[in-house]
Amino acid sequence: MILDKMSVSAVAASVGLGWNTVNALALQAARTVASAPGRLDGVRVLGVDEHKWKHVRGNGDSSFVTVLVDLTPIVDGTGSARLLDMVAGRSKAALKDWLDARDDSFRDRIRVVTMDGFTGYRTATAEALDKARAVMDPFHVVHLAAEKLTVCRQRVQHDTCGHRGRTGDPLYGIRRPLLTRIALLTDKQKARLRSGLEAHEEHVAVSVTYAIYQELINAYGQENKRDGKVAMYKLLKRIHTGVPSGLAELAQLGRSLWARRAEILAYFDTGASNGPVEAINGRLEHLRGIALGFRNLNHYILRSLIHSGGLAQHLDAL
């Protein structure tokens, strides 16, 4: 199961044992390997994210877990990310308790922690890892800007048409190209986008917010990270203080991003992002689908470690 990522049913069929027997043996082995000495050695870049492990109510427990991933091999270019652990809940306490339970040598080694925009993770990192730099993932920064652009479009749509978007409305017709990086649009899409933005004078708020959105994406797309950092800082400073009235969504975005500017700019210095963490989340979703869901969180955590925890290199612990 660790080496070939086989399901319990497949292993049981191949060795001629019952499902319960194979599952019990696998969980026992996973516990032993996951707690092997030295498994957390060398971790310098830590990725943190939330993960929904069940979609049903019951027992009053949280349906979310906090996922912790070793991103050091990705940053160093020596290998792939690996799942370190999963903790029940998605809160400051969930992450901080896990970090506090590690020894001082582990906490002192951590230099970078990547995360989304959740302030609980940022606070836990600041309190437990005073030597680490927090990095706000670029995807979540762009996603936040996209949300504000969408809200702006919807507001102007209602102000000019008196109703929600409908087929034939100029802004409703460009809702998807509006969120796409301009370099990826076809000439036809660019023409439709330009036509929609210029259909009414009141659309100027959408045009300005759209321009800032594209600038944000372009800053991340700079080949030279220093140039990208400078461009990002200038953009954040500009929308923090220089937003005229009538651009409420852009002003909100400016305040939000300025408050997290240290974590946003840290990406350009470290090159670390939560992309590999999201990839592991996707693998865990696939695992849960194969198993048709889990009812026991401890079993799910151990199966996830078998699937994505890089346990093969620690099989000597058995």
CSV table of C-alpha atoms in Angstrom, one decimal, residues 15-230:
chain,number,residue,atom,x,y,z
A,15,VAL,CA,-2.7,-11.8,-0.6
A,16,GLY,CA,-5.8,-13.8,0.1
A,17,LEU,CA,-6.7,-12.1,3.4
A,18,GLY,CA,-9.8,-10.4,4.7
A,19,TRP,CA,-10.3,-6.6,4.3
A,20,ASN,CA,-10.4,-6.1,8.1
A,21,THR,CA,-7.2,-8.0,8.6
A,22,VAL,CA,-5.3,-6.1,5.9
A,23,ASN,CA,-6.7,-2.7,7.1
A,24,ALA,CA,-5.7,-3.4,10.7
A,25,LEU,CA,-2.2,-4.4,9.7
A,26,ALA,CA,-1.8,-1.4,7.4
A,27,LEU,CA,-2.9,1.1,10.1
A,28,GLN,CA,-0.6,-0.4,12.6
A,29,ALA,CA,2.3,-0.3,10.2
A,30,ALA,CA,1.4,3.3,9.2
A,31,ARG,CA,1.5,4.4,12.8
A,32,THR,CA,4.9,2.9,13.3
A,33,VAL,CA,6.4,4.4,10.1
A,34,ALA,CA,4.8,7.8,10.6
A,35,SER,CA,6.3,8.1,14.1
A,36,ALA,CA,9.7,7.0,12.9
A,37,PRO,CA,12.6,9.0,14.4
A,38,GLY,CA,14.0,11.5,11.9
A,39,ARG,CA,10.9,11.7,9.7
A,40,LEU,CA,10.5,15.4,10.4
A,41,ASP,CA,14.3,16.1,10.0
A,42,GLY,CA,15.3,18.6,7.4
A,43,VAL,CA,11.9,20.4,7.1
A,44,ARG,CA,12.6,24.0,6.5
A,45,VAL,CA,9.6,25.1,4.4
A,46,LEU,CA,6.2,24.2,5.8
A,47,GLY,CA,2.9,24.5,3.9
A,48,VAL,CA,-0.4,24.8,5.7
A,49,ASP,CA,-3.9,24.6,4.4
A,50,GLU,CA,-7.4,23.5,5.3
A,51,HIS,CA,-9.0,20.3,3.9
A,52,LYS,CA,-12.6,19.1,4.1
A,53,TRP,CA,-12.5,15.5,5.0
A,54,LYS,CA,-16.2,14.7,5.3
A,55,HIS,CA,-19.4,16.2,3.9
A,56,VAL,CA,-21.9,14.9,6.4
A,57,ARG,CA,-22.8,16.1,9.9
A,58,GLY,CA,-22.4,14.0,13.0
A,59,ASN,CA,-20.9,13.7,16.4
A,60,GLY,CA,-20.3,17.4,16.6
A,61,ASP,CA,-16.8,17.2,15.3
A,62,SER,CA,-15.3,19.4,12.7
A,63,SER,CA,-15.5,18.4,9.1
A,64,PHE,CA,-12.2,20.2,8.3
A,65,VAL,CA,-8.6,19.3,9.1
A,66,THR,CA,-5.4,21.4,8.9
A,67,VAL,CA,-3.0,19.8,6.5
A,68,LEU,CA,0.8,20.2,7.0
A,69,VAL,CA,3.1,19.6,4.1
A,70,ASP,CA,6.9,19.6,3.8
A,71,LEU,CA,7.7,21.9,0.8
A,72,THR,CA,11.5,21.8,1.3
A,73,PRO,CA,12.2,19.4,-1.6
A,74,ILE,CA,10.1,21.7,-3.9
A,75,VAL,CA,12.0,24.8,-3.0
A,76,ASP,CA,15.4,23.0,-3.1
A,77,GLY,CA,14.5,21.3,-6.4
A,78,THR,CA,15.3,17.9,-5.0
A,79,GLY,CA,12.0,16.1,-5.0
A,80,SER,CA,8.3,16.4,-4.4
A,81,ALA,CA,6.2,17.6,-1.4
A,82,ARG,CA,5.1,15.2,1.2
A,83,LEU,CA,2.3,15.1,3.8
A,84,LEU,CA,3.6,15.5,7.3
A,85,ASP,CA,0.4,15.3,9.3
A,86,MET,CA,-3.2,16.3,9.5
A,87,VAL,CA,-4.8,17.9,12.6
A,88,ALA,CA,-8.5,18.0,13.4
A,89,GLY,CA,-10.0,21.5,12.9
A,90,ARG,CA,-9.1,24.6,11.0
A,91,SER,CA,-8.1,27.2,13.6
A,92,LYS,CA,-5.2,29.0,15.2
A,93,ALA,CA,-5.3,26.5,18.0
A,94,ALA,CA,-5.1,23.5,15.7
A,95,LEU,CA,-1.9,24.7,14.1
A,96,LYS,CA,-0.3,26.2,17.2
A,97,ASP,CA,-0.9,23.1,19.3
A,98,TRP,CA,0.7,20.9,16.6
A,99,LEU,CA,3.7,23.2,16.4
A,100,ASP,CA,4.0,23.4,20.2
A,101,ALA,CA,4.0,19.6,20.3
A,102,ARG,CA,7.2,19.5,18.2
A,103,ASP,CA,10.6,19.8,19.7
A,104,ASP,CA,12.7,23.0,19.7
A,105,SER,CA,15.0,21.8,17.0
A,106,PHE,CA,12.1,21.3,14.6
A,107,ARG,CA,10.6,24.7,15.2
A,108,ASP,CA,14.1,26.4,14.9
A,109,ARG,CA,14.6,24.8,11.5
A,110,ILE,CA,11.4,26.2,10.0
A,111,ARG,CA,12.2,29.3,7.9
A,112,VAL,CA,9.2,29.7,5.7
A,113,VAL,CA,5.5,28.9,6.2
A,114,THR,CA,3.1,29.2,3.2
A,115,MET,CA,-0.6,29.7,3.8
A,116,ASP,CA,-3.8,31.1,2.4
A,117,GLY,CA,-5.4,34.3,3.7
A,118,PHE,CA,-6.7,32.8,7.0
A,119,THR,CA,-5.4,35.0,9.8
A,120,GLY,CA,-5.6,32.2,12.4
A,121,TYR,CA,-2.7,30.4,10.6
A,122,ARG,CA,-0.7,33.6,10.4
A,123,THR,CA,-1.2,34.3,14.1
A,124,ALA,CA,-0.2,30.7,15.1
A,125,THR,CA,2.9,30.9,12.9
A,126,ALA,CA,4.0,34.3,14.5
A,127,GLU,CA,3.5,32.9,18.0
A,128,ALA,CA,5.1,29.5,17.6
A,129,LEU,CA,7.7,30.1,14.9
A,130,ASP,CA,9.3,33.5,15.6
A,131,LYS,CA,12.2,32.8,13.1
A,132,ALA,CA,9.9,31.8,10.2
A,133,ARG,CA,8.6,34.0,7.4
A,134,ALA,CA,4.9,33.7,6.6
A,135,VAL,CA,4.1,33.7,2.9
A,136,MET,CA,0.6,34.3,1.6
A,137,ASP,CA,0.1,32.1,-1.4
A,138,PRO,CA,-0.2,33.9,-4.8
A,139,PHE,CA,-3.3,32.0,-5.8
A,140,HIS,CA,-5.2,33.3,-2.8
A,141,VAL,CA,-4.0,36.8,-3.4
A,142,VAL,CA,-5.2,36.8,-7.0
A,143,HIS,CA,-8.4,35.0,-6.0
A,144,LEU,CA,-9.2,37.8,-3.4
A,145,ALA,CA,-8.7,40.4,-6.2
A,146,ALA,CA,-10.9,38.4,-8.5
A,147,GLU,CA,-13.7,38.3,-5.9
A,148,LYS,CA,-13.6,42.1,-5.5
A,149,LEU,CA,-13.6,42.5,-9.3
A,150,THR,CA,-16.7,40.2,-9.5
A,151,VAL,CA,-18.5,42.2,-6.7
A,152,CYS,CA,-17.7,45.4,-8.5
A,153,ARG,CA,-19.1,44.1,-11.8
A,154,GLN,CA,-22.2,42.9,-10.1
A,155,ARG,CA,-22.8,46.2,-8.3
A,156,VAL,CA,-22.3,48.2,-11.5
A,157,GLN,CA,-24.5,45.7,-13.4
A,158,HIS,CA,-27.3,46.3,-10.9
A,159,ASP,CA,-26.9,50.1,-10.9
A,160,THR,CA,-27.0,50.4,-14.7
A,161,CYS,CA,-29.6,47.7,-15.5
A,162,GLY,CA,-31.6,47.5,-12.3
A,163,HIS,CA,-31.3,43.7,-12.1
A,164,ARG,CA,-28.9,40.8,-11.9
A,165,GLY,CA,-26.9,39.7,-14.9
A,166,ARG,CA,-28.9,38.4,-17.9
A,167,THR,CA,-28.0,37.2,-21.3
A,168,GLY,CA,-27.4,40.3,-23.5
A,169,ASP,CA,-26.3,42.5,-20.7
A,170,PRO,CA,-22.8,43.9,-21.5
A,171,LEU,CA,-21.1,43.2,-18.2
A,172,TYR,CA,-22.7,39.8,-17.8
A,173,GLY,CA,-21.5,38.8,-21.2
A,174,ILE,CA,-17.8,39.4,-20.2
A,175,ARG,CA,-17.9,37.9,-16.7
A,176,ARG,CA,-15.5,35.1,-17.7
A,177,PRO,CA,-13.0,37.0,-19.9
A,178,LEU,CA,-12.9,39.6,-17.1
A,179,LEU,CA,-11.2,37.1,-14.8
A,180,THR,CA,-8.8,35.7,-17.4
A,181,ARG,CA,-5.3,36.8,-17.8
A,182,ILE,CA,-5.3,39.1,-20.8
A,183,ALA,CA,-2.4,37.2,-22.5
A,184,LEU,CA,-4.6,34.1,-22.6
A,185,LEU,CA,-7.5,35.7,-24.4
A,186,THR,CA,-8.2,35.4,-28.1
A,187,ASP,CA,-8.6,38.5,-30.3
A,188,LYS,CA,-12.3,37.9,-30.4
A,189,GLN,CA,-12.5,37.7,-26.6
A,190,LYS,CA,-10.4,40.9,-26.2
A,191,ALA,CA,-12.8,42.7,-28.6
A,192,ARG,CA,-15.8,41.5,-26.6
A,193,LEU,CA,-14.2,42.5,-23.4
A,194,ARG,CA,-13.4,46.0,-24.7
A,195,SER,CA,-16.9,46.4,-26.0
A,196,GLY,CA,-18.5,45.4,-22.7
A,197,LEU,CA,-16.3,47.7,-20.7
A,198,GLU,CA,-17.0,50.6,-23.0
A,199,ALA,CA,-20.8,50.0,-23.3
A,200,HIS,CA,-21.6,52.6,-20.6
A,201,GLU,CA,-19.8,55.4,-18.8
A,202,GLU,CA,-20.7,53.8,-15.5
A,203,HIS,CA,-18.5,50.9,-16.4
A,204,VAL,CA,-15.4,52.9,-15.6
A,205,ALA,CA,-15.3,51.4,-12.1
A,206,VAL,CA,-15.1,47.9,-13.5
A,207,SER,CA,-12.5,49.0,-16.0
A,208,VAL,CA,-10.2,50.5,-13.3
A,209,THR,CA,-10.7,47.4,-11.0
A,210,TYR,CA,-10.0,45.2,-13.9
A,211,ALA,CA,-6.7,47.0,-14.7
A,212,ILE,CA,-5.5,46.6,-11.1
A,213,TYR,CA,-6.4,42.9,-11.3
A,214,GLN,CA,-4.3,42.5,-14.4
A,215,GLU,CA,-1.4,44.4,-12.8
A,216,LEU,CA,-1.5,42.1,-9.8
A,217,ILE,CA,-1.2,39.1,-12.1
A,218,ASN,CA,1.5,40.6,-14.1
A,219,ALA,CA,3.6,41.3,-11.0
A,220,TYR,CA,3.5,37.6,-10.2
A,221,GLY,CA,4.4,36.8,-13.8
A,222,GLN,CA,7.6,38.8,-13.8
A,223,GLU,CA,10.6,36.6,-14.7
A,224,ASN,CA,12.8,38.5,-12.4
A,225,LYS,CA,11.5,38.1,-8.8
A,226,ARG,CA,13.0,41.4,-7.7
A,227,ASP,CA,11.2,43.3,-10.5
A,228,GLY,CA,8.0,41.5,-9.5
A,229,LYS,CA,8.5,42.5,-5.9
A,230,VAL,CA,9.0,46.1,-6.7
